Coordinates of C-alpha atoms in Angstrom, one line a residue:
M1 CA 100.2 141.8 112.9
K2 CA 98.0 140.8 109.9
D3 CA 97.7 143.3 107.1
A4 CA 94.3 144.6 105.8
Y5 CA 94.1 142.1 103.0
S6 CA 94.6 139.1 105.4
L7 CA 92.1 140.6 107.9
I8 CA 89.3 141.0 105.3
L9 CA 90.0 137.6 103.8
S10 CA 89.8 136.0 107.2
A11 CA 86.6 137.7 107.9
I12 CA 85.1 136.4 104.7
D13 CA 86.5 132.9 105.4
D14 CA 85.0 132.8 109.0
G15 CA 81.6 134.0 107.8
T16 CA 81.7 137.5 109.3
Y17 CA 81.1 138.7 105.8
R18 CA 79.0 136.4 103.7
P19 CA 78.2 136.3 99.9
G20 CA 76.1 139.3 99.1
D21 CA 77.3 141.4 102.0
R22 CA 78.5 145.0 101.1
L23 CA 82.0 146.0 102.2
V24 CA 82.4 149.6 103.1
E25 CA 86.0 151.0 103.2
S26 CA 85.4 153.3 106.3
E27 CA 83.6 150.6 108.3
L28 CA 86.4 148.0 107.6
A29 CA 89.1 150.5 108.6
E30 CA 87.3 151.1 111.9
R31 CA 86.7 147.5 112.5
F32 CA 90.3 146.4 112.0
G33 CA 92.0 149.5 113.4
V34 CA 93.8 150.4 110.2
S35 CA 93.8 153.4 107.9
R36 CA 91.6 153.6 104.9
T37 CA 94.5 153.4 102.3
P38 CA 95.6 149.8 103.0
V39 CA 91.8 148.8 103.2
R40 CA 91.3 150.4 99.8
E41 CA 94.3 148.5 98.3
A42 CA 93.1 145.3 99.9
L43 CA 89.6 145.7 98.4
Q44 CA 91.0 146.3 95.0
R45 CA 93.2 143.2 95.3
L46 CA 90.2 141.1 96.4
E47 CA 88.2 142.4 93.5
T48 CA 90.9 141.5 90.9
Q49 CA 90.9 137.9 92.5
S50 CA 87.1 137.8 92.0
M51 CA 86.5 137.5 95.8
L52 CA 84.5 140.8 95.5
T53 CA 82.3 142.0 92.8
R54 CA 80.7 145.3 91.9
D55 CA 77.0 146.2 92.6
G56 CA 76.8 149.7 91.2
R57 CA 79.4 151.7 93.1
S58 CA 79.6 149.2 96.0
L59 CA 81.8 146.2 96.5
I60 CA 80.0 143.0 97.7
V61 CA 81.3 139.6 98.6
A62 CA 81.0 137.5 95.5
T63 CA 78.5 134.6 95.2
L64 CA 79.3 131.4 93.3
D65 CA 76.6 130.2 90.9
H66 CA 76.0 126.5 90.1
N67 CA 78.4 126.4 87.2
Q68 CA 81.2 128.2 89.2
L69 CA 80.7 125.8 92.0
A70 CA 81.0 122.8 89.7
E71 CA 84.1 124.3 88.0
L72 CA 85.7 124.9 91.4
Y73 CA 85.1 121.3 92.6
T74 CA 86.5 120.0 89.3
V75 CA 89.8 121.8 89.8
R76 CA 89.9 121.1 93.5
T77 CA 89.4 117.4 92.9
E78 CA 92.4 117.1 90.5
L79 CA 94.7 119.2 92.5
E80 CA 93.9 117.6 95.9
A81 CA 94.1 114.1 94.3
L82 CA 97.6 115.0 93.1
A83 CA 98.5 116.3 96.5
A84 CA 97.4 113.0 98.1
R85 CA 99.4 110.9 95.6
L86 CA 102.5 113.0 96.2
A87 CA 102.0 112.9 100.0
A88 CA 101.9 109.1 99.8
R89 CA 105.3 109.3 98.1
H90 CA 107.0 112.1 100.0
A91 CA 105.3 112.6 103.4
T92 CA 107.7 112.1 106.4
R93 CA 106.7 109.8 109.3
E94 CA 106.2 112.9 111.4
E95 CA 103.7 114.4 108.9
V96 CA 101.8 111.2 108.7
R97 CA 101.5 111.1 112.5
V98 CA 100.3 114.7 112.5
L99 CA 97.6 113.8 110.0
G100 CA 96.5 110.8 112.0
Q101 CA 96.4 112.9 115.2
M102 CA 94.3 115.5 113.5
V103 CA 91.7 113.0 112.6
E104 CA 91.5 111.8 116.2
D105 CA 91.4 115.3 117.6
D106 CA 88.7 116.4 115.2
H107 CA 86.2 114.0 116.7
R108 CA 86.0 116.4 119.6
V109 CA 84.3 119.0 117.4
V110 CA 82.2 116.7 115.2
D111 CA 79.0 118.2 116.5
D112 CA 80.2 121.8 115.8
P113 CA 80.0 122.3 112.0
Q114 CA 82.0 125.6 112.0
A115 CA 84.8 124.3 114.2
L116 CA 84.9 121.1 112.2
S117 CA 85.1 123.1 109.0
R118 CA 88.1 125.0 110.3
A119 CA 89.6 121.6 111.4
N120 CA 88.9 120.2 107.9
R121 CA 90.8 123.1 106.2
R122 CA 93.8 122.4 108.5
F123 CA 93.7 118.8 107.7
H124 CA 93.6 119.3 103.9
H125 CA 96.3 122.0 104.1
Q126 CA 98.5 119.5 106.0
I127 CA 98.1 117.1 103.1
H128 CA 99.0 119.9 100.7
L129 CA 102.2 120.5 102.6
A130 CA 103.0 116.8 102.8
S131 CA 103.1 116.7 99.0
H132 CA 106.3 118.7 99.2
N133 CA 105.4 120.6 96.0
R134 CA 105.4 124.4 96.6
Y135 CA 103.7 125.1 93.3
L136 CA 100.9 122.7 94.0
V137 CA 100.4 124.2 97.4
Q138 CA 100.2 127.7 95.9
Q139 CA 97.5 126.7 93.5
L140 CA 95.5 124.8 96.2
D141 CA 95.7 128.0 98.4
I142 CA 93.9 129.9 95.6
V143 CA 91.2 127.2 95.3
H144 CA 90.6 127.1 99.1
R145 CA 90.5 130.9 99.3
T146 CA 87.7 130.8 96.7
M147 CA 85.9 128.2 98.7
A148 CA 85.3 130.9 101.4
L149 CA 82.6 132.2 99.0
M150 CA 80.4 129.2 99.8
A151 CA 78.0 130.5 102.4
R152 CA 77.5 127.2 104.3
T153 CA 79.8 124.3 105.0
S154 CA 78.7 120.8 103.8
L155 CA 79.8 119.5 107.1
A156 CA 76.5 121.0 108.6
A157 CA 74.5 118.3 106.9
E158 CA 73.2 115.5 109.2
G159 CA 75.7 112.8 109.6
R160 CA 78.3 114.3 107.3
G161 CA 80.8 115.2 110.1
L162 CA 81.4 111.6 111.2
R163 CA 81.4 110.3 107.6
S164 CA 83.9 113.0 106.7
L165 CA 86.3 111.9 109.5
A166 CA 86.0 108.3 108.5
E167 CA 87.0 109.4 104.9
H168 CA 89.9 111.4 106.4
R169 CA 91.1 108.2 108.2
E170 CA 91.0 106.3 104.9
I171 CA 93.1 109.0 103.2
V172 CA 95.7 109.0 106.0
D173 CA 95.9 105.2 106.1
A174 CA 96.7 105.2 102.3
I175 CA 99.3 108.0 102.7
A176 CA 100.9 106.1 105.6
S177 CA 101.1 102.9 103.5
G178 CA 102.8 104.8 100.6
D179 CA 100.0 103.7 98.3
G180 CA 99.6 106.7 95.9
D181 CA 96.7 105.1 93.9
A182 CA 94.7 104.4 97.1
A183 CA 95.4 107.9 98.5
E184 CA 94.3 109.6 95.3
K185 CA 91.2 107.4 95.1
A186 CA 90.3 108.1 98.7
L187 CA 90.7 111.8 98.2
R188 CA 88.7 111.9 95.0
N189 CA 85.8 109.9 96.7
H190 CA 86.0 112.3 99.7
I191 CA 85.6 115.4 97.7
S192 CA 82.9 113.9 95.4
T193 CA 80.9 113.0 98.5
A194 CA 81.3 116.6 99.9
F195 CA 80.2 118.1 96.5
E196 CA 77.2 115.7 96.3
T197 CA 76.2 116.7 99.9
R198 CA 76.5 120.4 99.1
L199 CA 74.3 120.0 95.9
M200 CA 71.7 118.2 98.0
E201 CA 71.7 120.9 100.6
S202 CA 71.4 123.6 97.9
A203 CA 68.5 121.7 96.4
R204 CA 66.7 121.5 99.7
A205 CA 67.3 125.2 100.4
W206 CA 65.9 126.0 97.0
A207 CA 62.8 123.8 97.5
S208 CA 62.2 125.4 100.9
T209 CA 62.4 128.9 99.4
I210 CA 59.9 128.0 96.8
E211 CA 57.6 126.5 99.3
Q212 CA 57.8 129.5 101.5
G213 CA 56.9 131.7 98.6
R214 CA 53.7 129.8 98.0
K215 CA 52.5 130.3 101.6

């Protein structure tokens, strides 16, 4: 059975609670069927991790501004690139086969951005594990936990799903060949494209908001 912290974190990650949403202790306790004490402790923990922020006396799901988003992608790029390089060196044959099978299976959900986003997280986590470096995995877990604060997946952009899977295949092929340089390069390009897509989507959303305000 999951604890209150994991339950709330999962709810943020799957979009049940989105950036800006207010979290109420009593409502969370009722939703998850737990007492208020572990919920209170979980909220305090999430606040110290900057997943939640204060709005007066209320706790709300934090929102990443442009600079925070850029900083997050900078750190993610470096850590993920290292994971790919190490995976090319240390991944077992079984791990490589699993990665390849994930890419094939994920084509089934390419038209479902939310399902593809979940599959994408599984794929990247498998690369982290294939690095066989527990400290790197821990740091990447923190990065990907913070990524739950991004309200919309970049995989929702038109054509991004198929392109992302092609990039995943390139990463797997490099890892399978044991080419650390190629694996790192493919991973860096993959995240760079994802970040660029997210920035473009944010720019379009901003422009649409401005246009609506003029009507």
